[in-house]
Short mmCIF file of C-alpha atoms and ligand atoms in Angstrom, two decimals:
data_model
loop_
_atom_site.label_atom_id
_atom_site.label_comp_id
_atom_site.label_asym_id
_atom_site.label_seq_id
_atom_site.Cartn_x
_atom_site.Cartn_y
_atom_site.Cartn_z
CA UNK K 1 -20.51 18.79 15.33
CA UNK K 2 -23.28 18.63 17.64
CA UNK K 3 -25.19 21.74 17.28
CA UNK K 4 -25.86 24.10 20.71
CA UNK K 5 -28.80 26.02 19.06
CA UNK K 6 -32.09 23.82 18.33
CA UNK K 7 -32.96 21.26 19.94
CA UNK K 8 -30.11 19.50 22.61
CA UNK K 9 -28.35 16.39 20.91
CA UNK K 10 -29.82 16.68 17.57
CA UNK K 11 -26.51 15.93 15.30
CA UNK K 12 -26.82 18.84 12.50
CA UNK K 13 -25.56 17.98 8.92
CA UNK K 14 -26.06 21.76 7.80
CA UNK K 15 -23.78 22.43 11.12
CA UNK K 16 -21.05 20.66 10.16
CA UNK K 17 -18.38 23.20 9.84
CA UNK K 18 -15.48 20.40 9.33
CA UNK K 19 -13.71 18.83 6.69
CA UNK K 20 -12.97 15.08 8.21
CA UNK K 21 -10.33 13.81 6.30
CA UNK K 22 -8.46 11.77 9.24
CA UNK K 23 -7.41 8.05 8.17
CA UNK K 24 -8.78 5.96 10.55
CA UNK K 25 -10.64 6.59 13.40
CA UNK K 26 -12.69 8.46 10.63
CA UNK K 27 -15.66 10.52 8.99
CA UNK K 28 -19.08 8.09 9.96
CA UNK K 29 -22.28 9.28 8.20
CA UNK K 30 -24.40 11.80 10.08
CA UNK K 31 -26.79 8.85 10.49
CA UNK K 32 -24.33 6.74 12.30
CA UNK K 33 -23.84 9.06 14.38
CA UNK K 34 -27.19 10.46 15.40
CA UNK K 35 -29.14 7.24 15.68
CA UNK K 36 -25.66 5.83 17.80
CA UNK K 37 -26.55 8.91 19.88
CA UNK K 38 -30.17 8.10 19.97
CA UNK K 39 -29.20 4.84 21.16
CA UNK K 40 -27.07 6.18 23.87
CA UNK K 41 -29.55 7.49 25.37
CA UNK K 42 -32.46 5.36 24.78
CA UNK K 43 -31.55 1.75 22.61
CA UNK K 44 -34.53 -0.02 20.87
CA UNK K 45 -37.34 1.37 23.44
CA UNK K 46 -36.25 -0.54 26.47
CA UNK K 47 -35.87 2.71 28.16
CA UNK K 48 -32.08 1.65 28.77
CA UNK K 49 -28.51 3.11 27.29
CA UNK K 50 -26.87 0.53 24.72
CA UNK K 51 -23.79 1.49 27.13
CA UNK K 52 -25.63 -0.89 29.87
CA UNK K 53 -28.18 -3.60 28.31
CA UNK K 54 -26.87 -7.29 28.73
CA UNK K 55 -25.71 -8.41 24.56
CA UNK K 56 -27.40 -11.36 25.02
CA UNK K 57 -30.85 -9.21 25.49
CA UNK K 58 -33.24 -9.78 22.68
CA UNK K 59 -32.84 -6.70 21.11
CA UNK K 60 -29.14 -6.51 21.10
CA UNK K 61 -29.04 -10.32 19.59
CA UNK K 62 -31.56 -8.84 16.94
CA UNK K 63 -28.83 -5.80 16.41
CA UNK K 64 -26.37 -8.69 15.70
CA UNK K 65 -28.24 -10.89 13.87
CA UNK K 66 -29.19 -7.93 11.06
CA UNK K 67 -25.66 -6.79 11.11
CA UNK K 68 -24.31 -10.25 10.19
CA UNK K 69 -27.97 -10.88 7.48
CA UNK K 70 -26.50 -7.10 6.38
CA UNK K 71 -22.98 -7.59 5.58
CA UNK K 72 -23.62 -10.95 3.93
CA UNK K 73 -26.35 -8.91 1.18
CA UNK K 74 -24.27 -5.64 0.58
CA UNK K 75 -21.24 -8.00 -0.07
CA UNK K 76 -22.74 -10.83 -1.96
CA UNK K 77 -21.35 -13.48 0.49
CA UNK K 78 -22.64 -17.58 -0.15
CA UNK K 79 -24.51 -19.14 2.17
CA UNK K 80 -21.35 -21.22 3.67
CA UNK K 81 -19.55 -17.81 4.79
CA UNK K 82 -19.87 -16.76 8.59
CA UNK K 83 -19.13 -13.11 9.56
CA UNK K 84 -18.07 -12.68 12.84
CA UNK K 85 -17.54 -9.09 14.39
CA UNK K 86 -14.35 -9.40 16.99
CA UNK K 87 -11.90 -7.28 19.02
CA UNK K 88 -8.80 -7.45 18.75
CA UNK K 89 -8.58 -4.70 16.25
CA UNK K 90 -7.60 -5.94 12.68
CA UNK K 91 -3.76 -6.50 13.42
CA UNK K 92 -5.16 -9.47 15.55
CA UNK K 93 -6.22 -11.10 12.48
CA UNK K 94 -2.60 -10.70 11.25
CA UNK K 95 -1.44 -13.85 13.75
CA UNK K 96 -5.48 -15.12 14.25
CA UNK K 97 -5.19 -15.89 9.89
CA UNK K 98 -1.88 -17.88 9.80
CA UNK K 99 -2.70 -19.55 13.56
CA UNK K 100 -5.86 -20.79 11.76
CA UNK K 101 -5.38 -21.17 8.16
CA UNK K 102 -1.28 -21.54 7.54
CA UNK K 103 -0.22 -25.72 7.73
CA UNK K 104 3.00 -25.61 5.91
CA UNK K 105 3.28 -22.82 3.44
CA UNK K 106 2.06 -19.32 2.60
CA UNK K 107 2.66 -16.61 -0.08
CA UNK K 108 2.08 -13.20 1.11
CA UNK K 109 2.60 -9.93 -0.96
CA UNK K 110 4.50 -7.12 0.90
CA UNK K 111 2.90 -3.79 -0.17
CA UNK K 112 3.28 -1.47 3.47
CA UNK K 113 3.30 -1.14 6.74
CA UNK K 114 0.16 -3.17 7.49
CA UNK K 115 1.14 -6.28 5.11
CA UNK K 116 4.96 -6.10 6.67
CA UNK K 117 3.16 -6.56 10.37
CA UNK K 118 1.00 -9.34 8.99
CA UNK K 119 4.28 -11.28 7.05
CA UNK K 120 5.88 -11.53 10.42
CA UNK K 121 3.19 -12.95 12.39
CA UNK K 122 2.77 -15.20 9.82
CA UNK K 123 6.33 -16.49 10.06
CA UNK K 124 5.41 -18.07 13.52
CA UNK K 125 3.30 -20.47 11.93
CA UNK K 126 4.98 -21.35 9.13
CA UNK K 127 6.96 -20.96 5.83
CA UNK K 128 6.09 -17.56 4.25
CA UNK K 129 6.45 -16.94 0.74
CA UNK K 130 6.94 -13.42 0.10
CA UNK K 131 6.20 -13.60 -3.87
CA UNK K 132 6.06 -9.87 -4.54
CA UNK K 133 7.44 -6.24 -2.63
CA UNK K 134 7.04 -3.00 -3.66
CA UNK K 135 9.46 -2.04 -0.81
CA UNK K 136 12.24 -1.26 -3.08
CA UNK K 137 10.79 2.00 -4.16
CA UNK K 138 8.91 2.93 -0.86
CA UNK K 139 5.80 1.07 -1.49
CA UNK K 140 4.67 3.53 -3.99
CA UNK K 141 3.17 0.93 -6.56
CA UNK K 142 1.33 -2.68 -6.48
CA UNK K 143 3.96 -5.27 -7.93
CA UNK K 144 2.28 -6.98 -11.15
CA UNK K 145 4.63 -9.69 -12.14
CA UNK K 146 4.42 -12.38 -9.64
CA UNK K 147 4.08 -15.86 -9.55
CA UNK K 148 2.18 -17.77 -6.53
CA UNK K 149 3.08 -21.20 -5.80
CA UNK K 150 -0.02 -23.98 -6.14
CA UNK K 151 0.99 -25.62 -3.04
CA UNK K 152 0.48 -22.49 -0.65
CA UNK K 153 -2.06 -22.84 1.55
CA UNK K 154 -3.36 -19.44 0.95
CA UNK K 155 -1.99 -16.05 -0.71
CA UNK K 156 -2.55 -13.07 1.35
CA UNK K 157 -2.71 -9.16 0.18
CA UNK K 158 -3.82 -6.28 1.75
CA UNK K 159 -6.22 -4.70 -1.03
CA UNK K 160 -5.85 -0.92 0.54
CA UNK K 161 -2.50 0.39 1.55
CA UNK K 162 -3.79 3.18 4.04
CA UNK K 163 -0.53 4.80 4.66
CA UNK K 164 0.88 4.82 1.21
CA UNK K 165 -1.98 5.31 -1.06
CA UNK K 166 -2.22 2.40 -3.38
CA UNK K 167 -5.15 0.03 -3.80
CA UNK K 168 -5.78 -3.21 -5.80
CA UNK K 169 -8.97 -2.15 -7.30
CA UNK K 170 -9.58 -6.23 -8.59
CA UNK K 171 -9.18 -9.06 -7.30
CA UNK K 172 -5.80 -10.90 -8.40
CA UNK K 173 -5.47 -13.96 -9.96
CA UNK K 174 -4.49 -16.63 -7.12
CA UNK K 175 -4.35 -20.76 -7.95
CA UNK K 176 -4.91 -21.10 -4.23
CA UNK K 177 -8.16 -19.45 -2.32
CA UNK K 178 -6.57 -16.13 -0.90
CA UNK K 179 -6.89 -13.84 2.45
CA UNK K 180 -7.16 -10.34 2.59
CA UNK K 181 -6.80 -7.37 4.82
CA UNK K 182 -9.39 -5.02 3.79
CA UNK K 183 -9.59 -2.51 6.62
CA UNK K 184 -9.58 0.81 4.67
CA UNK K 185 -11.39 -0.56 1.26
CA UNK K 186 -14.19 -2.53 2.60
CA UNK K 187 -17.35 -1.74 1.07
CA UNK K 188 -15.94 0.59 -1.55
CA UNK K 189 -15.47 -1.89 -4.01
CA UNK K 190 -17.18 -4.65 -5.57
CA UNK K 191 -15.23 -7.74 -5.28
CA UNK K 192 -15.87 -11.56 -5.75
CA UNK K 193 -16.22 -13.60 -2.37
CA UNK K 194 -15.82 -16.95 -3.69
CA UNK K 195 -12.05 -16.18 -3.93
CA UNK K 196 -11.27 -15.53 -0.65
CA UNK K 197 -11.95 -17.75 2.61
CA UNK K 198 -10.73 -15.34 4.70
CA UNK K 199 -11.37 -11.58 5.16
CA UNK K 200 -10.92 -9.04 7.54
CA UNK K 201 -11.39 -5.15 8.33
CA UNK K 202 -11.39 -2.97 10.92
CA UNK K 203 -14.75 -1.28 11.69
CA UNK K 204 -12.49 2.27 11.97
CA UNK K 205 -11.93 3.10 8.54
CA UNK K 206 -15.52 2.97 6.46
CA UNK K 207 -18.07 1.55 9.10
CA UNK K 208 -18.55 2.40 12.82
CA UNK K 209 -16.09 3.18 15.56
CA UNK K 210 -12.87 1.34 16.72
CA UNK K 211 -13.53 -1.29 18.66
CA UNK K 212 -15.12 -4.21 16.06
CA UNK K 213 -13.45 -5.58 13.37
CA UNK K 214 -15.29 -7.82 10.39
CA UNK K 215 -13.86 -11.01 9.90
CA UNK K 216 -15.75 -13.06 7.30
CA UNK K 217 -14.87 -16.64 7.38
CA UNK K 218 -15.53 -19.58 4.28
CA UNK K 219 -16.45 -22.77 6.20
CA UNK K 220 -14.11 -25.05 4.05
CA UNK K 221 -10.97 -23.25 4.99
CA UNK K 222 -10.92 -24.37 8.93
CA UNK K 223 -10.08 -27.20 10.65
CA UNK K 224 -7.11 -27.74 8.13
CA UNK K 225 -4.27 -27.03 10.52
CA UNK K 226 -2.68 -29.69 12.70
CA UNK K 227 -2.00 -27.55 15.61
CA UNK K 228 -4.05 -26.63 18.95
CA UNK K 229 -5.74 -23.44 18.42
CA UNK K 230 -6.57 -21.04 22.27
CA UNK K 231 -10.14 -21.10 22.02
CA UNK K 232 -10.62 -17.38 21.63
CA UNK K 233 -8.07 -17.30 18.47
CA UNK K 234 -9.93 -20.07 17.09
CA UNK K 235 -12.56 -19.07 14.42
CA UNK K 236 -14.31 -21.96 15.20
CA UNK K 237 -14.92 -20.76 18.68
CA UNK K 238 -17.19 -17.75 17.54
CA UNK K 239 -18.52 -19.07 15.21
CA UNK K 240 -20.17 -22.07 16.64
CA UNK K 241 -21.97 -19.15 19.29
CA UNK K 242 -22.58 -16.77 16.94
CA UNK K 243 -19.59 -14.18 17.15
CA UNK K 244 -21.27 -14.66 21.30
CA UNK K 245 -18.73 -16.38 22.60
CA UNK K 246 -17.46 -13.55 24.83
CA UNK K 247 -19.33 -10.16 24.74
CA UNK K 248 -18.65 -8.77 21.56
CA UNK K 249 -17.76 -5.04 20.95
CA UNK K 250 -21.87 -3.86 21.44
CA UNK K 251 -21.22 -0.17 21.02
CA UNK K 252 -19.10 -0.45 17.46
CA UNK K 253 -21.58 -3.50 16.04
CA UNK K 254 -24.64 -1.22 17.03
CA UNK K 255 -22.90 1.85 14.97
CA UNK K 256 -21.76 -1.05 11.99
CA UNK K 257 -25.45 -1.87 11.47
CA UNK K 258 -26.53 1.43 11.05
CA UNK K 259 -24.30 2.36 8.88
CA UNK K 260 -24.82 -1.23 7.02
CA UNK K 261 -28.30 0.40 6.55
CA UNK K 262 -27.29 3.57 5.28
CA UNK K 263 -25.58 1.37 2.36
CA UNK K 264 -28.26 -0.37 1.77
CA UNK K 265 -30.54 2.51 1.58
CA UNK K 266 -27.92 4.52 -0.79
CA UNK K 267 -28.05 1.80 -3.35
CA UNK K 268 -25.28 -0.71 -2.49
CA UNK K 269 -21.25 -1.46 -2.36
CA UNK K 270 -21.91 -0.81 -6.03
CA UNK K 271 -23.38 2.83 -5.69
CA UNK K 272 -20.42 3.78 -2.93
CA UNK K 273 -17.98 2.75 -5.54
CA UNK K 274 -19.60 4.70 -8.00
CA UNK K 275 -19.46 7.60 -5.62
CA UNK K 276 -15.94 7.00 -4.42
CA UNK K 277 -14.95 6.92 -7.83
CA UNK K 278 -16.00 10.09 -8.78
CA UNK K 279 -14.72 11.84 -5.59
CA UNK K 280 -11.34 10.17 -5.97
CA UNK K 281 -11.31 11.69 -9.69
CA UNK K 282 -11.79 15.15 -8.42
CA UNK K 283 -8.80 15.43 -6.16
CA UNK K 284 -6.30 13.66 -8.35
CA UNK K 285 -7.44 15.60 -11.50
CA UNK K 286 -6.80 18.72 -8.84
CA UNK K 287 -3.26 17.10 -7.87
CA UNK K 288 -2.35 16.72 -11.49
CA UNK K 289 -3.11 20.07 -12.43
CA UNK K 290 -2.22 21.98 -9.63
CA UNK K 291 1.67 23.26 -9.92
CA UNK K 292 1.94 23.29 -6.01
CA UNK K 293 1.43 19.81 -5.61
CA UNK K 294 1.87 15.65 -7.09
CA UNK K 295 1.27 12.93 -6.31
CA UNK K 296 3.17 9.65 -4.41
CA UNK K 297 2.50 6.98 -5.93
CA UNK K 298 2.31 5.06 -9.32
CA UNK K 299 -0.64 6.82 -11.11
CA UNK K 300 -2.77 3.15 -12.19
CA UNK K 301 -1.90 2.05 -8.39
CA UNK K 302 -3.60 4.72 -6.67
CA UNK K 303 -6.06 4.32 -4.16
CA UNK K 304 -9.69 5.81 -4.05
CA UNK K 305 -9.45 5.74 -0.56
CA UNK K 306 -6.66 7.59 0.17
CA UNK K 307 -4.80 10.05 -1.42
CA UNK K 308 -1.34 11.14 -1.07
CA UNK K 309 0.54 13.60 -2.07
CA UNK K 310 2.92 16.11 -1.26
CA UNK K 311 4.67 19.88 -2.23
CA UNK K 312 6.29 19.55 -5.57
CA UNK K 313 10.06 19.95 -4.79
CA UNK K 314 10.28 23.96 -5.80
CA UNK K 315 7.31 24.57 -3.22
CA UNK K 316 8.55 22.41 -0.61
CA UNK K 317 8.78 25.04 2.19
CA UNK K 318 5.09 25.88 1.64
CA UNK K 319 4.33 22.59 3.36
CA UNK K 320 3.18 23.31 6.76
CA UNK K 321 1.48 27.14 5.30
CA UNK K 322 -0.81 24.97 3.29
CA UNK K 323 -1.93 22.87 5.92
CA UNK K 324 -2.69 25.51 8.38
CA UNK K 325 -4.35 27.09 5.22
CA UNK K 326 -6.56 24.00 5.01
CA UNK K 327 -7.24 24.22 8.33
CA UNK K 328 -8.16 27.95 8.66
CA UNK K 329 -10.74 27.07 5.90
CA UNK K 330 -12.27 23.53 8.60
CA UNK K 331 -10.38 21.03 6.70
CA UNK K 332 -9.08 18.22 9.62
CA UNK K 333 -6.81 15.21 9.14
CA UNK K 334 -4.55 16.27 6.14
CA UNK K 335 -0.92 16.06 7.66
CA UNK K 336 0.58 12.48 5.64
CA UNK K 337 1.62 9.57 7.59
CA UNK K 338 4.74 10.39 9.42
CA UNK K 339 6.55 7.15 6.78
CA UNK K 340 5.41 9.33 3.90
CA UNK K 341 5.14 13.13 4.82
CA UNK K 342 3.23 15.91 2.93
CA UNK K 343 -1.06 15.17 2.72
CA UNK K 344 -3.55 12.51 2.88
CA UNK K 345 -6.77 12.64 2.50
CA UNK K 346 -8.53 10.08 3.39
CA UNK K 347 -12.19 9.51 1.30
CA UNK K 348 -14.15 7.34 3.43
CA UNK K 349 -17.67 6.53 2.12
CA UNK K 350 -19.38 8.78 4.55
CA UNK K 351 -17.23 12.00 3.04
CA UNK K 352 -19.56 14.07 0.96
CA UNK K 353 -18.37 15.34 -2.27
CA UNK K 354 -18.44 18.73 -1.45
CA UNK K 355 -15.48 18.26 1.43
CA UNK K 356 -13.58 17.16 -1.93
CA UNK K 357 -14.71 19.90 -3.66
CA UNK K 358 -13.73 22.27 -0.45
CA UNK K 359 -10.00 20.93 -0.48
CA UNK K 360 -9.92 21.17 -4.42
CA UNK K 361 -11.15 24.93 -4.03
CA UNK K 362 -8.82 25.49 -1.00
CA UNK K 363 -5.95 23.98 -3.44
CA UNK K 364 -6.75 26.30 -6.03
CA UNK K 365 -6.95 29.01 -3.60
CA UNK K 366 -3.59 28.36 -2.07
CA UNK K 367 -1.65 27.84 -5.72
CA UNK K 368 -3.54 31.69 -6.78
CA UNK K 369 -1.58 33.31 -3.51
CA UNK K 370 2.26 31.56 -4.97
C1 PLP S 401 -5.79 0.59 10.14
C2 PLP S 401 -5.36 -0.65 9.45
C3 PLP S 401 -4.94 -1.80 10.16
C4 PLP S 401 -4.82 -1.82 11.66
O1 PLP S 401 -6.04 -1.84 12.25
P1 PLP S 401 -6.19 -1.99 13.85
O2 PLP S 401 -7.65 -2.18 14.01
O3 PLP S 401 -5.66 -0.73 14.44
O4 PLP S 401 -5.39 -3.17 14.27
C5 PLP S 401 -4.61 -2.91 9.45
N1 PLP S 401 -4.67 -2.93 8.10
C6 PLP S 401 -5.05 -1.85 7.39
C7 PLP S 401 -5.10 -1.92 5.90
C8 PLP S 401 -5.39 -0.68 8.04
O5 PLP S 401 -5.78 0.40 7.34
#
């Protein structure tokens, strides 16, 4: 990726010879990662590496305080939201949401892997309400017909199965303020804040490297529980210091904010969903069409984000030759999720269209030589 010829260090998009299609850590934009590289070397003119400057330095509190201004703008947020950029990764958030939000009761609805994890840390704190599971048939659809309780404290979802490939593309209908996990859909959709008072997502998936994960916070829905909270799982705690309290993931927040800037610059959540959209369209026309290959999951369930799909059953044997295929031709990150087998391809915002159109040519390609 970084280019030997030219100058040293200059990141290269005409030298990208790879396909990134991996799930999560994943594709950044080419601006993340040169001005991250810049910054390496050389943050904000102090002469220093962002590796080694204190985070409570002036320029690394500005880096914070436009990353926090940032994310409340591209997503609309009201003035009594905080957004807090923590460690922990985002299954911390699966025990730090419950510890801080659950009294009594919660309704949660079981749609994978990640919302399983996040059901039984929540059963520590309290009754959990498991209104609606697609587990019956593998997770392969969003359940519609559920009915959440008024007296839950909250209902949580996760809006972006990663491993299975479904998505709630809108919000749901909740008579209680709801909690989401959304790690691999964040700023891919446009959604409305004022229904949520918590949300979370890992920084891996569609903003900066591992390491920082986004928790945004409505001010009304803490200080409800009657239990001690450990000061570092308390939301309270970083908020009242300005996601300070302890020194915060520098590297990761430095990358989030300038990819926060590329969004801005391209137009908005609402331009990257436009985008995602149309790249999303491409592949699963390409699935549909293709004899070699269908899809996993319920067709109005799937996700933009990522894509699964495997051999139909007649070509099942052709699995692994297609992915080494895809690989002779610089396409990376394909295999599926060992839960689900066959292909994902995962559609980040920072994927350009033509590594779609690549795969949908090296589909094509593949289906001509069978
Ligand atoms: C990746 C992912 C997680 C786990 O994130 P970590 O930062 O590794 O804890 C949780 N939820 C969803 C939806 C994910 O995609």
């Amino acid at each position: 990726m970084f280019s030997d010829s030219g100058s040293p260090g200059q990141f290269d998009t005409l030298d990208m010879k790879k396909h990134n299609f991996y799930a999560g850590p994943s594709i950044l934009t080419p601006t993340t990662i040169q001005k991250t590289a810049d910054a390496v070397i050389n943050f904000a003119d102090t002469g220093l590496s962002i590796l080694e400057v204190s985070h409570r330095s002036k320029e690394f509190q500005a880096v914070m305080d436009e990353a926090q201004a940032l994310t409340k703008e591209l997503l609309n947020l009201p003035d009594d939201y905080h957004v807090l950029f923590l460690g922990g990764g985002a299954s911390l958030q699966f025990c730090m949401a419950p510890f801080n939000l659950l009294n009594k009761k919660a309704a949660y609805m079981n749609t994978g892997t990640w919302a399983s994890n996040a059901i039984k840390e929540a059963k520590i704190f309290g009754e959990v309400d498991v209104v609606a599971s697609s587990e019956d048939s593998k997770f392969t659809y969003i359940p519609k017909d559920y009915v959440i309780p008024a007296d839950a404290d909250y209902f949580y979802y996760c809006s972006n199965n990663t491993i299975y490939g479904t998505e709630l593309r809108k919000d749901p209908d909740s008579p209680v303020p709801m909690v989401c996990d959304m790690s691999s859909d964040i700023f891919s959709r446009v959604f409305d804040p004022t229904k949520y008072e918590l949300i979370f997502a890992g920084a891996q998936k569609n903003l900066a490297p591992a390491g920082a994960t986004i928790v945004i916070v409505k001010e009304s829905a803490l200080g409800k529980v009657n239990r001690e909270i450990p000061t570092m799982l308390d939301y309270r705690t970083h908020i009242k210091k300005g996601s300070m309290f302890n020194t915060p993931p520098v590297l990761p927040i430095y990358s989030a904010l300038m990819t926060l800037r590329y969004y801005k610059e391209q137009g908005g959540v609402a331009e990257m969903e436009r985008r995602d959209l149309e790249k999303a369209a491409i592949l699963y026309d390409e699935i549909d069409r293709n004899k070699l290959f269908r899809g996993t999951v319920a067709t109005e369930d799937r996700s933009i984000m990522n894509v699964c799909f495997v051999m139909n059953p007649e070509y099942a044997e052709l699995e692994k030759d297609f992915l080494d295929f895809a690989s002779s031709k610089g396409m990376v990150g394909l295999k599926g999720h060992r839960s689900v087998g066959g292909f994902r391809a995962s559609l980040y915002n920072a994927l350009p269209k033509e590594s779609v159109e690549a795969l949908v040519a090296c589909m094509k390609e593949f289906e001509a030589k069978h």
